XYZ file of C-alpha atoms in Angstrom:
562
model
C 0.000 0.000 0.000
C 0.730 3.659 -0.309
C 1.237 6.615 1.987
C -1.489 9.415 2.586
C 0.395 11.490 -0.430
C 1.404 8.533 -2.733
C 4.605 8.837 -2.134
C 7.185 6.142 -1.902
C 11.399 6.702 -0.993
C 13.556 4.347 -3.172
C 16.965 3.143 -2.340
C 18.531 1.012 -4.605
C 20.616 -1.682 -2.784
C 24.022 -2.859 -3.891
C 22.690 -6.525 -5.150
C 20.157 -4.951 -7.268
C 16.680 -4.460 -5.470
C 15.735 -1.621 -3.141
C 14.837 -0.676 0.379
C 11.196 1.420 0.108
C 8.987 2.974 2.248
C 5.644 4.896 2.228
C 5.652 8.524 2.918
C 3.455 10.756 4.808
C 1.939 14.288 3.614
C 4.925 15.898 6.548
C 7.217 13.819 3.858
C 8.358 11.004 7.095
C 8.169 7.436 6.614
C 4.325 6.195 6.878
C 4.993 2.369 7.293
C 7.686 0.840 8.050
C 10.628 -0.379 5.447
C 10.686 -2.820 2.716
C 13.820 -4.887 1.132
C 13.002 -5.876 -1.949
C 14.979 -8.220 -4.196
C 14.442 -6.434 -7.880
C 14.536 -2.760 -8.030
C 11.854 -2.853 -11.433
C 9.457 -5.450 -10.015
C 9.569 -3.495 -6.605
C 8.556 -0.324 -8.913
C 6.108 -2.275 -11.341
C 4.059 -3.319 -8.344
C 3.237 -0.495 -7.428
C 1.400 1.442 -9.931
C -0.231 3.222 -7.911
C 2.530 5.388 -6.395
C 2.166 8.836 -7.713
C 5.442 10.273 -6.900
C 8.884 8.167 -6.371
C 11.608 10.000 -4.018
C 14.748 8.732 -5.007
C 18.601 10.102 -4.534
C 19.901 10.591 -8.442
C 17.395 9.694 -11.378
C 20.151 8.834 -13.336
C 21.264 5.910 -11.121
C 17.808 4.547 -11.114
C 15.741 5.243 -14.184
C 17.506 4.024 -16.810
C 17.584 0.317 -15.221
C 13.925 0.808 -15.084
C 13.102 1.966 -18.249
C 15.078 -1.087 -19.639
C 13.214 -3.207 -17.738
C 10.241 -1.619 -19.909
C 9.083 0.614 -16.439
C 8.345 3.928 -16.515
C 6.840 6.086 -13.885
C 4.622 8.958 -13.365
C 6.594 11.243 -11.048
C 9.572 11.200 -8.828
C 11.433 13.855 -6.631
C 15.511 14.006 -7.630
C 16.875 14.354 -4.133
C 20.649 15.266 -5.602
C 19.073 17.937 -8.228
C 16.566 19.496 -5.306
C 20.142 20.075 -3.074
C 21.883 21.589 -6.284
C 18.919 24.506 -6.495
C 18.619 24.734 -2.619
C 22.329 25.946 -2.595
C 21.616 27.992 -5.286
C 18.890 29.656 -3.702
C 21.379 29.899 -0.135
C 24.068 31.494 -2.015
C 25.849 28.125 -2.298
C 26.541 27.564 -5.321
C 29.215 25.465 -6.021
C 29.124 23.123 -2.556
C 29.165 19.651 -3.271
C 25.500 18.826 -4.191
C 25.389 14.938 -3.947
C 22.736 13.082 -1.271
C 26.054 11.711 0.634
C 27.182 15.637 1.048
C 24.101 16.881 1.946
C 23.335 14.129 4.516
C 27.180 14.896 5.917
C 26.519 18.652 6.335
C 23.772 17.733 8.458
C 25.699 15.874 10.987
C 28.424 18.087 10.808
C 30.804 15.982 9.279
C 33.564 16.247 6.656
C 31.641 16.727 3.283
C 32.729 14.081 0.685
C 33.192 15.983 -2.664
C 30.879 15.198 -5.614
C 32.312 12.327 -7.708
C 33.741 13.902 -11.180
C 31.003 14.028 -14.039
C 31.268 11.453 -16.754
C 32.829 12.372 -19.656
C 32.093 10.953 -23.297
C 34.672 9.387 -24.845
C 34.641 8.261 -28.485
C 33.413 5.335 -29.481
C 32.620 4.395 -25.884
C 28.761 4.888 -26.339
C 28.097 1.342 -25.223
C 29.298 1.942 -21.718
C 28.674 5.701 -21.101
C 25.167 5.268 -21.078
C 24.459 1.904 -19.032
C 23.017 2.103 -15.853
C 25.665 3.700 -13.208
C 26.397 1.145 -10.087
C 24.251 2.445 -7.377
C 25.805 4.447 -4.542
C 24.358 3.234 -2.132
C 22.917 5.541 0.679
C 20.636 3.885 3.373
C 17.079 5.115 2.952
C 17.185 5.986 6.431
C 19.661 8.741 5.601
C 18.197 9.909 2.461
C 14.839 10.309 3.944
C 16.705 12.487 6.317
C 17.979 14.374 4.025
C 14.846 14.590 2.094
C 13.015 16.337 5.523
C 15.328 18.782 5.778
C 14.783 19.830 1.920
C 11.148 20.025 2.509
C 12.290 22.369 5.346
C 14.673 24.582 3.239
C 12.182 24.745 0.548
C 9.231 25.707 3.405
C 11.753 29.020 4.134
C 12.083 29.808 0.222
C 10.441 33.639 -0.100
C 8.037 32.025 -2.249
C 7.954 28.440 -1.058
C 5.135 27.496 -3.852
C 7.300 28.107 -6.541
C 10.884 26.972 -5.527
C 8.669 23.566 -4.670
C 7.218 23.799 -7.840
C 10.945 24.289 -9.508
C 12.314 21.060 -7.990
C 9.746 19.345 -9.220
C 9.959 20.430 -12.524
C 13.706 19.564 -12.500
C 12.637 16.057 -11.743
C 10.449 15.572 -14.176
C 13.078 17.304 -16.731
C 15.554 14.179 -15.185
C 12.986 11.576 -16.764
C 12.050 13.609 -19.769
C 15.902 13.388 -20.397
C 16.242 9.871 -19.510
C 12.789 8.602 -21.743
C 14.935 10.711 -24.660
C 18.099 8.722 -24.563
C 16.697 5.438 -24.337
C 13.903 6.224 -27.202
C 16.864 7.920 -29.413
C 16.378 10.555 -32.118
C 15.584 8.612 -35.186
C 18.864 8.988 -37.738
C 19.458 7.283 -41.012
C 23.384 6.600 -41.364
C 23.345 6.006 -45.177
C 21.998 9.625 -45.426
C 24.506 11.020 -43.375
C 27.374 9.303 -45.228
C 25.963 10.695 -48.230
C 25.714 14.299 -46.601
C 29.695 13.788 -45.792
C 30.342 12.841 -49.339
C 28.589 15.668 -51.014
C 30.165 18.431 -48.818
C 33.616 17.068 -48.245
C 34.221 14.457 -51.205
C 36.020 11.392 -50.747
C 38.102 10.409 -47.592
C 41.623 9.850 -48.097
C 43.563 6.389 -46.669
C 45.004 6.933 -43.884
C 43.062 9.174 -41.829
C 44.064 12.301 -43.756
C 41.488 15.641 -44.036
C 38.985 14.649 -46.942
C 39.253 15.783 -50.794
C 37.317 19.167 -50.647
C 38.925 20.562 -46.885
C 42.222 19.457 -48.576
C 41.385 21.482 -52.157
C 40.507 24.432 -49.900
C 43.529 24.362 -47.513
C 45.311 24.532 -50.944
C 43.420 27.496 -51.852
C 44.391 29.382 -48.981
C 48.363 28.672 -48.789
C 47.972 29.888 -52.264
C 46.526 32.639 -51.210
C 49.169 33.766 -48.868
C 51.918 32.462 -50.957
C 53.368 30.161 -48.799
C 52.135 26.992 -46.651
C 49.538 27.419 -43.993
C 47.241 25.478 -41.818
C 43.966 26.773 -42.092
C 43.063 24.367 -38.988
C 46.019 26.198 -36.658
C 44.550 30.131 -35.767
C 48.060 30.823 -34.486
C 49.048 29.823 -38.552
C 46.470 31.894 -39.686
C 47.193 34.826 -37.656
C 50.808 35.244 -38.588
C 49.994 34.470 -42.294
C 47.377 37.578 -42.359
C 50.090 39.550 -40.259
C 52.927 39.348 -42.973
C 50.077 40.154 -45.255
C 50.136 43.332 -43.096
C 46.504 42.350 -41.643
C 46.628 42.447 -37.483
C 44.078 40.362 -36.386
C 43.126 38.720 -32.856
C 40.931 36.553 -34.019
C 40.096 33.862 -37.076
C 36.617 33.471 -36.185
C 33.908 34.631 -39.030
C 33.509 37.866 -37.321
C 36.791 38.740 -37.568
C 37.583 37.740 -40.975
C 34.735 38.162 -42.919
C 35.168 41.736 -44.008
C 38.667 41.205 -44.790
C 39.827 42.506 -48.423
C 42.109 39.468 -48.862
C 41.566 36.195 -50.904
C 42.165 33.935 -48.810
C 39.130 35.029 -47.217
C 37.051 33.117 -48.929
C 38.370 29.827 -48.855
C 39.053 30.038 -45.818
C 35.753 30.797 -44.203
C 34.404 27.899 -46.587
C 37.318 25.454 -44.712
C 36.080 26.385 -41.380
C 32.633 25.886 -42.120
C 33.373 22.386 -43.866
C 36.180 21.777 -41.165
C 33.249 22.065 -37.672
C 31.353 19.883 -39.944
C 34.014 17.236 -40.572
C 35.425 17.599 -36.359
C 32.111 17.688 -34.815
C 29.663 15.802 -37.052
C 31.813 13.396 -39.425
C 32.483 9.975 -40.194
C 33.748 9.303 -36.625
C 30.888 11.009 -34.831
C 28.229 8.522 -36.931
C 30.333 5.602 -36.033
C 30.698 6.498 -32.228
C 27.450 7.835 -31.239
C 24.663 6.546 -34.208
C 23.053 2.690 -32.930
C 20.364 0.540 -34.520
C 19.043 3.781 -36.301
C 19.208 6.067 -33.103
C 21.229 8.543 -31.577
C 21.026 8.463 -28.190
C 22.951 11.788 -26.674
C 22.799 11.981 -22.830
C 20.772 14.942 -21.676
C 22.011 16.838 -18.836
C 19.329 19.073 -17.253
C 19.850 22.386 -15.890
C 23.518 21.692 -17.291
C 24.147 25.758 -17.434
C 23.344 27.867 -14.533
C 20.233 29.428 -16.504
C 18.281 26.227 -16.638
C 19.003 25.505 -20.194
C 19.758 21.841 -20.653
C 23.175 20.314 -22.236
C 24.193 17.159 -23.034
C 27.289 14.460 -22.187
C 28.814 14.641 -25.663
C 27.517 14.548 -29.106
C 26.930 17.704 -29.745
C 23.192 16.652 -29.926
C 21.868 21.041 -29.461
C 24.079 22.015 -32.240
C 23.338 19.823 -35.232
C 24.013 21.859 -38.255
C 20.888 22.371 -40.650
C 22.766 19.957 -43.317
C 23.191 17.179 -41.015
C 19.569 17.408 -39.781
C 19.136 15.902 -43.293
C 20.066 12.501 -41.402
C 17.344 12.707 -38.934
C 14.531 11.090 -40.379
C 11.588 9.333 -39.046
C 10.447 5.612 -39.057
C 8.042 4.714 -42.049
C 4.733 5.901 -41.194
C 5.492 7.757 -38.441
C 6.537 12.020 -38.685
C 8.726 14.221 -36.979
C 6.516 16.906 -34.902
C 8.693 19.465 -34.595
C 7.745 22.555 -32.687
C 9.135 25.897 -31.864
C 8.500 28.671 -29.396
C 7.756 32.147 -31.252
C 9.693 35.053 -29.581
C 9.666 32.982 -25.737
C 11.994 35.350 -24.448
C 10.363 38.334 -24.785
C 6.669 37.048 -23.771
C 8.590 35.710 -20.640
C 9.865 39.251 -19.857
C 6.378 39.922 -20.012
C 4.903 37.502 -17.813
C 7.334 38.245 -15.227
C 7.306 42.280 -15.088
C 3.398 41.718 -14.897
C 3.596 45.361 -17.612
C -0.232 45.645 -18.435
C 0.780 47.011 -22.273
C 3.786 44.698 -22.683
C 1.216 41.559 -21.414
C -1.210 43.060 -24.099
C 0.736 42.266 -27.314
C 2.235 39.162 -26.434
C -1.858 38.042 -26.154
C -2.529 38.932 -29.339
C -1.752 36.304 -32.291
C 0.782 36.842 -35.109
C 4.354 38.461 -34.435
C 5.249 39.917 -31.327
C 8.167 42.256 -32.760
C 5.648 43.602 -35.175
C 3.081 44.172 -32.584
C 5.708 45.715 -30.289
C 6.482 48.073 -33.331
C 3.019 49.261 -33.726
C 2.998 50.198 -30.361
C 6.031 52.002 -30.006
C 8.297 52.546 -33.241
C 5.998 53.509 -35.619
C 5.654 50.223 -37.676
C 9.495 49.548 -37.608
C 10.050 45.686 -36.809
C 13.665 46.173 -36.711
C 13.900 48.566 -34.563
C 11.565 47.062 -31.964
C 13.548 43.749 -32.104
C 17.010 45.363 -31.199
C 15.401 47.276 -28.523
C 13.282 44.215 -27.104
C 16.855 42.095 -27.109
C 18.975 45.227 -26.503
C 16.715 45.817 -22.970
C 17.031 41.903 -22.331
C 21.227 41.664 -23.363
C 22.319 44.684 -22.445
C 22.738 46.824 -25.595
C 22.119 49.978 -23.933
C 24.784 52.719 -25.871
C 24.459 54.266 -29.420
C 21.018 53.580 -31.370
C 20.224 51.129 -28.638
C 19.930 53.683 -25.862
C 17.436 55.100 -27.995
C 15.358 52.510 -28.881
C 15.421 51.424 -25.144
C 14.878 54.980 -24.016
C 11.347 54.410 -26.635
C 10.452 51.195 -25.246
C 10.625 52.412 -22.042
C 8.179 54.977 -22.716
C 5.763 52.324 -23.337
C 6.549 49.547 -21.738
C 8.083 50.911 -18.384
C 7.288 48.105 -15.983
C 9.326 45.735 -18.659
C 12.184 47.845 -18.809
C 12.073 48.397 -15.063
C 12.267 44.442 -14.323
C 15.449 43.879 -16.225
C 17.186 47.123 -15.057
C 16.188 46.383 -11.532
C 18.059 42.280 -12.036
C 20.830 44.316 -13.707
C 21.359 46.677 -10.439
C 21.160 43.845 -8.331
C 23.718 41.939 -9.839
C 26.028 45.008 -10.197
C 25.633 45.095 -6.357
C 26.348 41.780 -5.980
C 23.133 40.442 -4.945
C 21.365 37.042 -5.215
C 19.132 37.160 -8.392
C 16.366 34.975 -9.104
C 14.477 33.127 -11.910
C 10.319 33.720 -11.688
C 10.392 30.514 -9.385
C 13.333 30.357 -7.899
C 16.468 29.389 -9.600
C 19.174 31.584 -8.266
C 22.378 33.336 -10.891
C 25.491 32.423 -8.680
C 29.095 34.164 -8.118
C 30.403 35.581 -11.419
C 32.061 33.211 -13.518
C 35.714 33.934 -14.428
C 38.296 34.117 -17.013
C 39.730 31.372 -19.097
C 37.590 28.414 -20.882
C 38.090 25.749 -17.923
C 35.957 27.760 -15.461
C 33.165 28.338 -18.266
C 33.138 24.422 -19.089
C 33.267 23.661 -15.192
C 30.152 26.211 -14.681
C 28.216 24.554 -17.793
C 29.265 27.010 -20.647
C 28.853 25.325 -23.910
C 32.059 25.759 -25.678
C 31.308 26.961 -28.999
C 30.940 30.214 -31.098
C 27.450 31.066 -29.322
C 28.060 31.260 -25.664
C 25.022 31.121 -23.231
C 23.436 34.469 -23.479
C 23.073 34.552 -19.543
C 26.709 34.233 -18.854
C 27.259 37.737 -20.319
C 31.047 37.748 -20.730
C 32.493 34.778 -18.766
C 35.888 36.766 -18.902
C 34.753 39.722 -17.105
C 34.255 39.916 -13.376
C 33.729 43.765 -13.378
C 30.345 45.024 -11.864
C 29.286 46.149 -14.976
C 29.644 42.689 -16.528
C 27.775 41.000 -13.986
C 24.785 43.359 -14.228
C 24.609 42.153 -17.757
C 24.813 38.519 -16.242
C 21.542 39.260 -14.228
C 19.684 41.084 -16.789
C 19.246 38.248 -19.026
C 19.667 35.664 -16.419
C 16.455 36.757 -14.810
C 14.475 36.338 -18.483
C 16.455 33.142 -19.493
C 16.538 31.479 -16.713
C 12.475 31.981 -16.210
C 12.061 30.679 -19.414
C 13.723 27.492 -19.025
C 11.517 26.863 -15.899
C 8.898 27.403 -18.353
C 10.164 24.720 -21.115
C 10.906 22.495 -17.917
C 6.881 22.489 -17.238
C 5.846 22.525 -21.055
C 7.933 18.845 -21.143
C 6.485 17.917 -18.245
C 2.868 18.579 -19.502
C 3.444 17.157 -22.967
C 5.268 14.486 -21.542
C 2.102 13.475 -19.385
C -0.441 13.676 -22.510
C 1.966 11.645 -24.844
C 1.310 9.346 -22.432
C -1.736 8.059 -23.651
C -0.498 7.876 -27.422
C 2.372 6.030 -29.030
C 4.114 9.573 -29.851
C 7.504 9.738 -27.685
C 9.455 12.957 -27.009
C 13.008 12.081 -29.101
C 14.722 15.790 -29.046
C 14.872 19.293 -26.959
C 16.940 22.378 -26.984
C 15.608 25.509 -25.435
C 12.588 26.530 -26.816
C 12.198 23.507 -29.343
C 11.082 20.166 -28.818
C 10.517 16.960 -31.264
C 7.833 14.407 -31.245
C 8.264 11.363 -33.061
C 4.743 9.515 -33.887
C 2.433 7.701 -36.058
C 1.202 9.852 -38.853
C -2.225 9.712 -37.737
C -1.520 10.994 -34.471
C 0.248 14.277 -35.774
C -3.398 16.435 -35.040
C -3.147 14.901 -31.742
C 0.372 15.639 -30.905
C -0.111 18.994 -32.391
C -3.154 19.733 -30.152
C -0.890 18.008 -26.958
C 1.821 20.863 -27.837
C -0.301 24.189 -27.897
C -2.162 22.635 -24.562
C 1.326 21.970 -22.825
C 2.313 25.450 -23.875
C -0.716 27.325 -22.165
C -0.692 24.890 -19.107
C 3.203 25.639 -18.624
C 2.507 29.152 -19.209
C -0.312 29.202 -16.479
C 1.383 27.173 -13.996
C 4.878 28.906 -14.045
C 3.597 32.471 -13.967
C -0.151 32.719 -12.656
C -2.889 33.736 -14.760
C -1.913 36.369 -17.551
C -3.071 37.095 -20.900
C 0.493 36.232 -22.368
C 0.739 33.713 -25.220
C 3.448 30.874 -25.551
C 2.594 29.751 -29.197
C 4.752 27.195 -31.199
C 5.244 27.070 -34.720
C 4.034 23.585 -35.554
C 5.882 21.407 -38.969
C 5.299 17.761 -39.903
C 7.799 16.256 -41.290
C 9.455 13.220 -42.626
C 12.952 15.028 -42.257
C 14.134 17.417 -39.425
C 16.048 19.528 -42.078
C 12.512 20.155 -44.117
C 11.140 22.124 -41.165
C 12.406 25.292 -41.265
């Protein structure tokens, strides 16, 4: 039987069952402990649990799920301590149940174990079930108390409880997307490779076309260079009598020089070839599925990453491998303009509320309002307001949307200040920006930074630690990071009407999610998406007359929908 609440605490055991017990609503045991031998018939027979308490949902889910068990609800005990030490000013203590449990009887905290890195070709074994650490339920449940307790003396209690649980369900959202896989076809992808970078050479040398066009640029510069090296680069633009800092695009692109060219074409072909090649099909690309692990709240905003494979930045010509099953479509769906209807949820600005109700696009409505009909302008000075861009034109056009959308401006100013100060800064419900990040790449990787060309707009400059820098930190942080609590409950709520239908959730980044299903249940996935959106949108920020609408594509092949 169950407790009062339907909840149950779950402690795997080192031979492979569990110790469980029921909870009470004041989250204590309710009946006294059960051993049992097999962690996934212990879950299966009892269906009628509503939420599962458990220490890591990656140590326990994915056993279950191969064992063809999946459950409604559970409460991540490791992911609740990570935002509770956010939310104390914290961030960075050692988050794991063993820590937290240690800190309570004022004992040496362990460190948290180091994360699991992807290695190539080591798919097999980065993504089976982790060995249980095994923590005795008496102690987790322990722990678990005093989280109820810490999230009881939250300044808005509702929410932060409402945040941990959408982290958890975000942990089995992530964990249902590995083990379904994004569908991928690896003849297509081959034949992708083959049309953009010709034939492969014996012996593991660069392929025919990034060869041609490293050829193109030494000629260019009249004397051997490797387009690959930047330090190369930079010295062969220098005795061209061209300082630069930089080889990426932005640097280069505007160059009068002919190597130019080529070489912006090598370093498109070359991320291509590095990131998504021949190797990357082989190592991460199984029985028609690629299976990247997903990684929650893996940047300090909420947005999600993932454990290698580069699964949220698949170039548009790659997506031409991603193709579904016969008979069954790719839903793919993306949130129009989130951001900004966020900042409008959140600053609660009656006229800034009004045209992110009304249907069409939000930039143009915004323009009509306040610049005269000029969508440009409107955009810069939505994104300059939420970024930062406040000198030159952009003063201006903030100074204009200010006028007209004052509580708006207000909200993000007033996160800016308090990060300048050096404040805590929250998310709508809860998530809290931590300590400035610092300099070099190894602190941005170690804080969750993707490492690419597109940083995570909430980071602001990692580099900087100057006041000014971290005021830019909190002004976005406070709009980003609210919309990724939002995305958390729109999975959670599409997640729980899929459930009903053979549609499965395959893919998410940000503010776009894939469904993979039957072709004659793409009206009812459709209709499960714009539902999700509102009921996200309702629970996250209260009753408002803002809009979350997706633009909806069927399609047979990821690369045909936008």
């Amino acid at each position: 039987m169950t407790g009062p609440a339907g909840r149950w605490a779950l402690a795997p055991t080192e031979s492979g069952g569990a110790d469980l017990a029921p909870l009470g609503d004041d989250g204590l045991p309710a009946g006294p402990v059960v051993r049992e031998p097999d962690l996934a018939a212990a879950v299966r027979s009892r269906p009628d649990v509503t939420r599962w308490v458990w220490r890591d949902t990656h140590a326990v889910y994915p056993a279950l799920l191969a064992a063809g068990v999946r459950v409604e609800r559970c409460y991540d005990i490791e992911a609740a301590e990570n935002l509770l030490l956010g939310r104390e000013g914290r961030h960075g203590e050692p988050r794991s149940a063993a820590a937290a449990l240690a800190r309570l009887h004022h004992a040496p905290v362990p460190t948290d174990p180091p994360p699991r890195m992807a290695a190539p070709g080591s798919q097999s074994s980065l993504f089976e079930p982790r060995p249980p650490v095994v923590i005795p339920l008496a102690g987790l449940l322990e722990v678990y108390a005093e989280q109820q307790r810490r999230h009881a003396a939250a300044t808005h209690p509702d929410r932060m409880r409402l945040l941990t649980a959408s982290e958890s369900a975000g942990m089995l959202v992530a964990a249902e997307m590995h083990a379904a896989g994004l569908p991928w076809r690896a003849d297509v992808h081959r034949a992708v490779l083959h049309e953009l970078l010709g034939e492969r050479y014996a012996g593991g040398g660069e392929p025919r076309r990034l060869a041609e066009l490293a050829d193109e640029v030494s000629a260019a510069f009249g004397r051997r260079v490797r387009p690959d090296l930047p330090a190369d680069v930079v010295r062969a633009f220098g005795a061209a009598g061209i300082r630069i800092t930089s080889t990426r695009r932005w640097a280069i692109e505007s160059l009068d020089h002919p190597a130019v060219a080529p070489l912006l074409a090598y370093k498109t072909l070359y991320r291509i070839y590095t990131a998504h090649g021949w190797s990357w099909l082989q190592d991460w690309v199984r029985d028609g599925r690629f299976r990247p692990e997903y990684l929650p709240g893996g940047t300090v905003s909420g947005r999600w990453t993932t454990n290698g494979g580069g699964a949220l930045q698949i170039p548009k010509v790659i997506r031409r491998a991603v193709v579904a099953d016969p008979g069954w479509r790719l839903v793919v769906a993306d949130a129009a303009q989130m951001e900004p209807r966020v900042l409008a949820a959140i600053s609660r600005d009656p006229a800034f509320m009004e045209v992110s109700s009304r249907p069409g696009d939000l930039y143009q409505a915004i323009s009509d309002r306040a610049f005269s009909g000029d969508r440009d302008r409107a955009k810069i000075a939505v994104l300059g307001a939420m970024y930062g861009q406040t000198s030159g034109d952009g003063l201006k056009n903030l100074a204009l949307l200010r006028r007209r959308f004052p509580r708006a401006v207000a909200y993000v100013d007033d996160a800016a200040r308090a990060g300048e100060e050096g404040r805590l800064v929250r998310t709508w419900l809860g998530r809290t920006c931590p300590p400035a990040v610092t300099g070099d790449a190894a602190d941005a990787q170690e804080a969750g930074l993707p490492q690419d060309d597109t940083p995570d707009p909430a980071y602001g400059h990692a580099s900087s630690t100057d006041s000014r820098a971290r005021g830019r930190f909190t002004r976005n942080f406070v709009v980003q990071g609210s919309a990724a609590d939002w995305a958390l409950l729109l999975l959670a709520a599409l997640r729980s009407d899929l459930a009903a239908l053979r549609a499965e959730l395959v893919f998410f980044q940000h503010d776009e999610v894939i469904v993979h299903c039957p072709e004659e249940e793409v009206e009812r996935v459709t209709e499960a998406i714009d539902r999700a959106a509102a009921t996200a949108g309702r629970l996250t920020f209260g009753e408002t007359p803002v809009r979350f609408p997706f633009t909806v594509a069927a399609v047979e092949c990821y690369a045909d929908a936008k």
